[in-house]
DNA sequence: CATGAATGAGCATTCATTCAT
DNA sequence: TATGAATGAATGCTCATTCAT
């Protein structure tokens, strides 16, 4: 996970046979660096050019567009994350454990990568074309991973049948986001473990007071 | 609730002894109308002036600022909603019933007032100064209403004690938002009742399969 | 002199048979008050209206124009000053004494009325229409007073003949202005007496070192 | 001196290794051309762009700011003038001769470069930030040159000791400015030589009628 | 005597983007 | 591969001014 927050996503550098121009890397790094300071829309191509040390024109050579630049950078991050998530989930058995892993992963990603989170939770939302973008495709890929876990859970009888899976997924995703949103907004740190524990309890067992809810659940 | 989506919030028109200039109303209405079509940041003062039929300068006379205009319009809506919500909750007894009412109210507001929802869920999030604004104060007022219900529920022994109330609140709010978010994004309608039922079940009882979860809960 | 700096010039209030509307006075006072804080061009009618407590429209009722307002206020000051100057000079005999009085009067006016000075020395200069204005007529009236003294001085043999009077006048006026200009700019106080002494020596006797110049001259 | 009034100051074009973009020159020339017609504050960026034939945006690329544009143009002129003045003074011996040279230079500059004069004597005065600007630094450089001459004069016993040098300087500067100010305002031509003669006589010997004043002084 | 409502015309400034070299 | 030069099209905002009441 550290590589993601510190360097350009591997995908951009790894791809076979492409020597990856230096300028392209500089530009992407400059954008990331700037995103740590301000919202994407508040970043100008002039600033990107200045910080990267290359000309503005080069941005257009490589990315065609300011938005494209963002989406490519974003895409790199997300693909890496999703690849890793799927990899880790592969080793875990049991619906609940997998669900727990997923929740923790997401909360951990958000905590360890504030820039990405900021963008995903706040910035891109308002962007009109975001939901057609490739990045959003990755968000859907993430949704799918959850759905698979949930479906499996129902099949195995571990999850209840009388609630639509889509609703479950939305509550889980919404829960994750809203657990860390205030922290992001007010720029406070949080413990992914603690939030995972809370969210997991609530979503799994509900908030109603029942004898069962006093047992340890994780 | 219908009045809210079709006219300027009463607050602006009702207040004693202020004749509320026509132009001010026109401007607010024009903004609302434009918000139905595009994101706030994509709306220009020129467009507002054009649609309202008054001069751009008048916007600044009455609202001082483009942002202020948004916040005043937003504020009117939210205050009206919160007033009404508190009123309705006053007549309802029982933590669970009150919680249910609150969830339904919110989902219903979002469904019956897409413009407002769009702004609240997507647009203002990315605005850097939003969280200092008066509108955000109202969001906090809303949070407080939930907290009160939750605290009462714990006191009465209806809600579990082993999970922080704040976490509960965030999951509920996140659940509400994410239940309707896809619908908002893809501009589909939804039934507040159905979503309320789902969300209520999940949040109250959890998603784990247990005999108790097969009983009717609402 | 105190009345000039603290109230509206008498002229505006005194003139026979005109009840001088309250609003007019308020406006003029508001302008003066604002001129103490900022340059005329930086003052808006909105600010004048706000500080005076009357509507913007009233400014136009009474003064027709923002510039007119300035010129009327300016004119009042200057007429009062010139009236007084002429009165005082009437009692003084001897070209040099009269010249000295004039220099001191001007330096004293500038010192005791910074607002007026600021305008006269800095603000109005750049105003394209200033030199056609009534205020400028008063500046010319002032020039004439000097010229009369100088002409008399030449006639009496007290002043040299081999330099055009106009040049003398310009050096005197330029000397006066430049003696106090730095003080005005840097908002420091000065002693009109001291500056008068210096200026008088220089203009009268020149800066060349001669035995005669070591005698007391005032 | 003619180059100064007709072209962009050499400084901007001469400096080694900088190819000085065409647009930048065009903009500066356009400003100068416009300054011949109206006051700086009355000149809009739109007009500059129109007359220069380049886009408004380019002004900001090269000068950052409308004010900066003025100050850069101004600065070029003044630096050139001051460099030349110091050079010429270097060849002249004797306080009085040097003083005379300085007065003539200034009057000649003003006569041969009306635009610059207009700005220096009328426009920039009212600009609140002018006195912090680089241009004003050059004005102070000019003051220093005079002071050096005066100090030397006193040391050598050529100038009187009983008047502060600062006062002398102010009278000289004020004299220079007021000698040509009416000509500038009414757009009449004048002879720098004649005005120099008058001013020199007055400042050096004073206006009082004495036998010595009938001798030739220059 | 006074004003609330409304505005036309303008203004400095911004910024993503293009293209010849 | 890289860029310096240049820009079109907005954009939010200002302010002196008018006029019906």
Short mmCIF file of C-alpha atoms in Angstrom, two decimals, chain B residues 13-213:
data_model
loop_
_atom_site.label_atom_id
_atom_site.label_comp_id
_atom_site.label_asym_id
_atom_site.label_seq_id
_atom_site.Cartn_x
_atom_site.Cartn_y
_atom_site.Cartn_z
CA UNK B 13 -41.76 34.98 1.93
CA UNK B 14 -43.51 34.73 5.27
CA UNK B 15 -41.33 36.79 7.51
CA UNK B 16 -43.21 39.67 8.97
CA UNK B 17 -42.98 43.20 7.64
CA UNK B 18 -40.52 42.45 4.85
CA UNK B 19 -42.15 42.92 1.46
CA UNK B 20 -39.54 40.65 -0.18
CA UNK B 21 -38.62 42.32 -3.46
CA UNK B 22 -39.83 40.60 -6.58
CA UNK B 23 -36.37 40.44 -8.04
CA UNK B 24 -35.03 38.51 -5.09
CA UNK B 25 -37.68 35.86 -5.51
CA UNK B 26 -37.06 35.69 -9.24
CA UNK B 27 -33.38 35.14 -8.70
CA UNK B 28 -33.88 32.35 -6.19
CA UNK B 29 -36.39 30.65 -8.44
CA UNK B 30 -34.06 30.94 -11.39
CA UNK B 31 -31.26 29.33 -9.45
CA UNK B 32 -33.48 26.44 -8.40
CA UNK B 33 -34.61 25.99 -11.95
CA UNK B 34 -31.05 25.93 -13.18
CA UNK B 35 -29.97 23.51 -10.49
CA UNK B 36 -32.39 21.05 -11.99
CA UNK B 37 -30.25 21.07 -15.09
CA UNK B 38 -26.70 21.39 -13.96
CA UNK B 39 -24.27 21.52 -11.13
CA UNK B 40 -24.01 24.71 -9.12
CA UNK B 41 -20.47 25.47 -10.16
CA UNK B 42 -21.45 25.13 -13.77
CA UNK B 43 -24.11 27.77 -13.37
CA UNK B 44 -22.99 31.27 -14.18
CA UNK B 45 -24.33 34.51 -12.85
CA UNK B 46 -25.11 35.40 -16.43
CA UNK B 47 -27.40 32.41 -16.70
CA UNK B 48 -29.12 33.20 -13.45
CA UNK B 49 -29.68 36.73 -14.60
CA UNK B 50 -30.96 35.60 -17.95
CA UNK B 51 -33.40 33.07 -16.60
CA UNK B 52 -34.64 35.29 -13.82
CA UNK B 53 -35.11 38.18 -16.17
CA UNK B 54 -33.30 40.58 -13.88
CA UNK B 55 -29.86 42.06 -14.14
CA UNK B 56 -26.77 40.29 -12.88
CA UNK B 57 -26.08 43.22 -10.61
CA UNK B 58 -29.23 42.55 -8.65
CA UNK B 59 -27.89 39.19 -7.58
CA UNK B 60 -25.11 40.99 -5.80
CA UNK B 61 -27.46 43.57 -4.31
CA UNK B 62 -29.55 40.91 -2.67
CA UNK B 63 -27.18 38.06 -2.05
CA UNK B 64 -23.79 39.70 -2.07
CA UNK B 65 -22.25 36.70 -3.63
CA UNK B 66 -22.92 33.71 -5.79
CA UNK B 67 -22.21 31.34 -2.93
CA UNK B 68 -24.43 33.28 -0.60
CA UNK B 69 -27.24 32.90 -3.03
CA UNK B 70 -26.86 29.14 -2.97
CA UNK B 71 -26.59 29.01 0.77
CA UNK B 72 -29.62 31.21 1.31
CA UNK B 73 -31.73 29.09 -1.01
CA UNK B 74 -30.36 25.92 0.53
CA UNK B 75 -30.86 27.25 4.02
CA UNK B 76 -34.49 28.01 3.38
CA UNK B 77 -35.18 24.50 2.21
CA UNK B 78 -33.35 22.84 5.04
CA UNK B 79 -34.82 24.94 7.79
CA UNK B 80 -38.28 24.22 6.54
CA UNK B 81 -37.51 20.55 6.38
CA UNK B 82 -35.98 20.39 9.81
CA UNK B 83 -38.81 22.36 11.36
CA UNK B 84 -41.29 19.98 9.88
CA UNK B 85 -39.27 16.94 10.86
CA UNK B 86 -39.07 18.00 14.48
CA UNK B 87 -42.76 18.74 14.47
CA UNK B 88 -43.65 15.32 13.15
CA UNK B 89 -41.27 13.51 15.45
CA UNK B 90 -42.89 15.20 18.41
CA UNK B 91 -46.01 13.19 17.88
CA UNK B 92 -44.26 9.84 17.71
CA UNK B 93 -43.39 7.70 20.67
CA UNK B 94 -40.81 4.91 20.80
CA UNK B 95 -37.23 5.00 19.68
CA UNK B 96 -37.67 2.60 16.79
CA UNK B 97 -40.73 4.31 15.46
CA UNK B 98 -39.04 7.66 15.66
CA UNK B 99 -35.97 6.34 13.92
CA UNK B 100 -38.09 4.88 11.20
CA UNK B 101 -39.89 8.16 10.76
CA UNK B 102 -36.60 9.97 10.48
CA UNK B 103 -35.23 7.60 7.87
CA UNK B 104 -38.40 7.77 5.86
CA UNK B 105 -38.53 11.55 6.09
CA UNK B 106 -35.06 11.90 4.77
CA UNK B 107 -35.55 9.40 1.98
CA UNK B 108 -38.83 11.02 1.12
CA UNK B 109 -37.31 14.48 1.10
CA UNK B 110 -34.60 13.28 -1.22
CA UNK B 111 -37.10 11.61 -3.50
CA UNK B 112 -39.52 14.50 -3.62
CA UNK B 113 -36.86 17.09 -3.98
CA UNK B 114 -34.23 15.97 -6.38
CA UNK B 115 -32.64 19.33 -6.79
CA UNK B 116 -31.96 19.73 -3.13
CA UNK B 117 -30.67 16.19 -2.95
CA UNK B 118 -28.37 16.64 -5.86
CA UNK B 119 -26.83 19.63 -4.20
CA UNK B 120 -26.63 18.14 -0.75
CA UNK B 121 -25.29 14.79 -1.84
CA UNK B 122 -23.08 15.79 -4.72
CA UNK B 123 -22.47 19.46 -5.31
CA UNK B 124 -21.71 21.12 -2.01
CA UNK B 125 -19.47 18.33 -0.83
CA UNK B 126 -16.61 19.52 -2.94
CA UNK B 127 -17.04 23.12 -2.02
CA UNK B 128 -14.16 23.89 0.29
CA UNK B 129 -16.01 26.41 2.37
CA UNK B 130 -19.23 24.52 2.60
CA UNK B 131 -18.44 23.02 5.96
CA UNK B 132 -18.21 26.43 7.51
CA UNK B 133 -21.44 27.60 6.03
CA UNK B 134 -24.81 28.05 7.59
CA UNK B 135 -26.17 25.21 5.52
CA UNK B 136 -23.73 22.91 7.14
CA UNK B 137 -24.95 24.14 10.49
CA UNK B 138 -28.30 22.75 9.49
CA UNK B 139 -26.75 19.45 8.56
CA UNK B 140 -25.42 19.38 12.08
CA UNK B 141 -28.84 20.22 13.42
CA UNK B 142 -30.05 17.14 11.63
CA UNK B 143 -27.30 15.06 13.18
CA UNK B 144 -28.37 16.24 16.57
CA UNK B 145 -31.91 15.10 16.01
CA UNK B 146 -30.67 11.61 15.29
CA UNK B 147 -28.36 11.63 18.25
CA UNK B 148 -31.21 12.53 20.54
CA UNK B 149 -33.24 9.60 19.34
CA UNK B 150 -30.32 7.24 19.69
CA UNK B 151 -29.44 8.45 23.17
CA UNK B 152 -32.99 8.01 24.30
CA UNK B 153 -33.01 4.54 22.81
CA UNK B 154 -29.96 3.51 24.74
CA UNK B 155 -31.33 4.98 27.94
CA UNK B 156 -34.52 3.03 27.54
CA UNK B 157 -32.56 -0.11 26.81
CA UNK B 158 -33.92 -0.37 23.31
CA UNK B 159 -30.56 0.04 21.60
CA UNK B 160 -27.33 -1.78 22.28
CA UNK B 161 -24.72 -0.18 24.46
CA UNK B 162 -21.57 -1.73 23.03
CA UNK B 163 -21.35 0.44 19.94
CA UNK B 164 -20.64 4.17 19.97
CA UNK B 165 -23.69 6.23 19.13
CA UNK B 166 -21.69 8.28 16.73
CA UNK B 167 -20.90 5.19 14.72
CA UNK B 168 -24.55 4.26 14.67
CA UNK B 169 -25.47 7.68 13.44
CA UNK B 170 -22.91 7.62 10.68
CA UNK B 171 -24.06 4.24 9.45
CA UNK B 172 -27.65 5.39 9.42
CA UNK B 173 -26.83 8.58 7.57
CA UNK B 174 -24.47 6.80 5.21
CA UNK B 175 -27.07 4.15 4.64
CA UNK B 176 -29.72 6.70 3.81
CA UNK B 177 -27.50 8.52 1.38
CA UNK B 178 -26.19 5.46 -0.37
CA UNK B 179 -29.60 3.92 -0.65
CA UNK B 180 -30.77 6.73 -2.84
CA UNK B 181 -27.50 7.90 -4.36
CA UNK B 182 -27.55 5.54 -7.36
CA UNK B 183 -31.11 6.57 -8.07
CA UNK B 184 -30.19 10.21 -7.93
CA UNK B 185 -27.19 9.71 -10.16
CA UNK B 186 -29.06 7.76 -12.77
CA UNK B 187 -32.13 9.90 -12.34
CA UNK B 188 -34.42 7.02 -11.49
CA UNK B 189 -37.34 7.22 -9.11
CA UNK B 190 -37.60 5.13 -5.98
CA UNK B 191 -40.05 4.30 -3.27
CA UNK B 192 -39.06 5.87 0.01
CA UNK B 193 -41.19 3.28 1.75
CA UNK B 194 -39.34 0.35 0.26
CA UNK B 195 -35.93 1.77 0.91
CA UNK B 196 -36.95 2.66 4.44
CA UNK B 197 -38.05 -0.90 5.04
CA UNK B 198 -34.73 -2.31 3.82
CA UNK B 199 -32.55 0.16 5.59
CA UNK B 200 -34.52 -0.16 8.76
CA UNK B 201 -34.21 -3.92 8.79
CA UNK B 202 -30.48 -3.83 8.13
CA UNK B 203 -29.60 -1.17 10.59
CA UNK B 204 -31.87 -2.46 13.30
CA UNK B 205 -31.33 -6.17 13.02
CA UNK B 206 -28.19 -6.55 10.95
CA UNK B 207 -27.68 -8.62 7.89
CA UNK B 208 -26.73 -11.87 9.57
CA UNK B 209 -29.22 -14.63 9.11
CA UNK B 210 -30.98 -15.32 12.40
CA UNK B 211 -34.41 -16.71 13.16
CA UNK B 212 -35.46 -13.36 14.58
CA UNK B 213 -34.68 -11.68 11.31
#
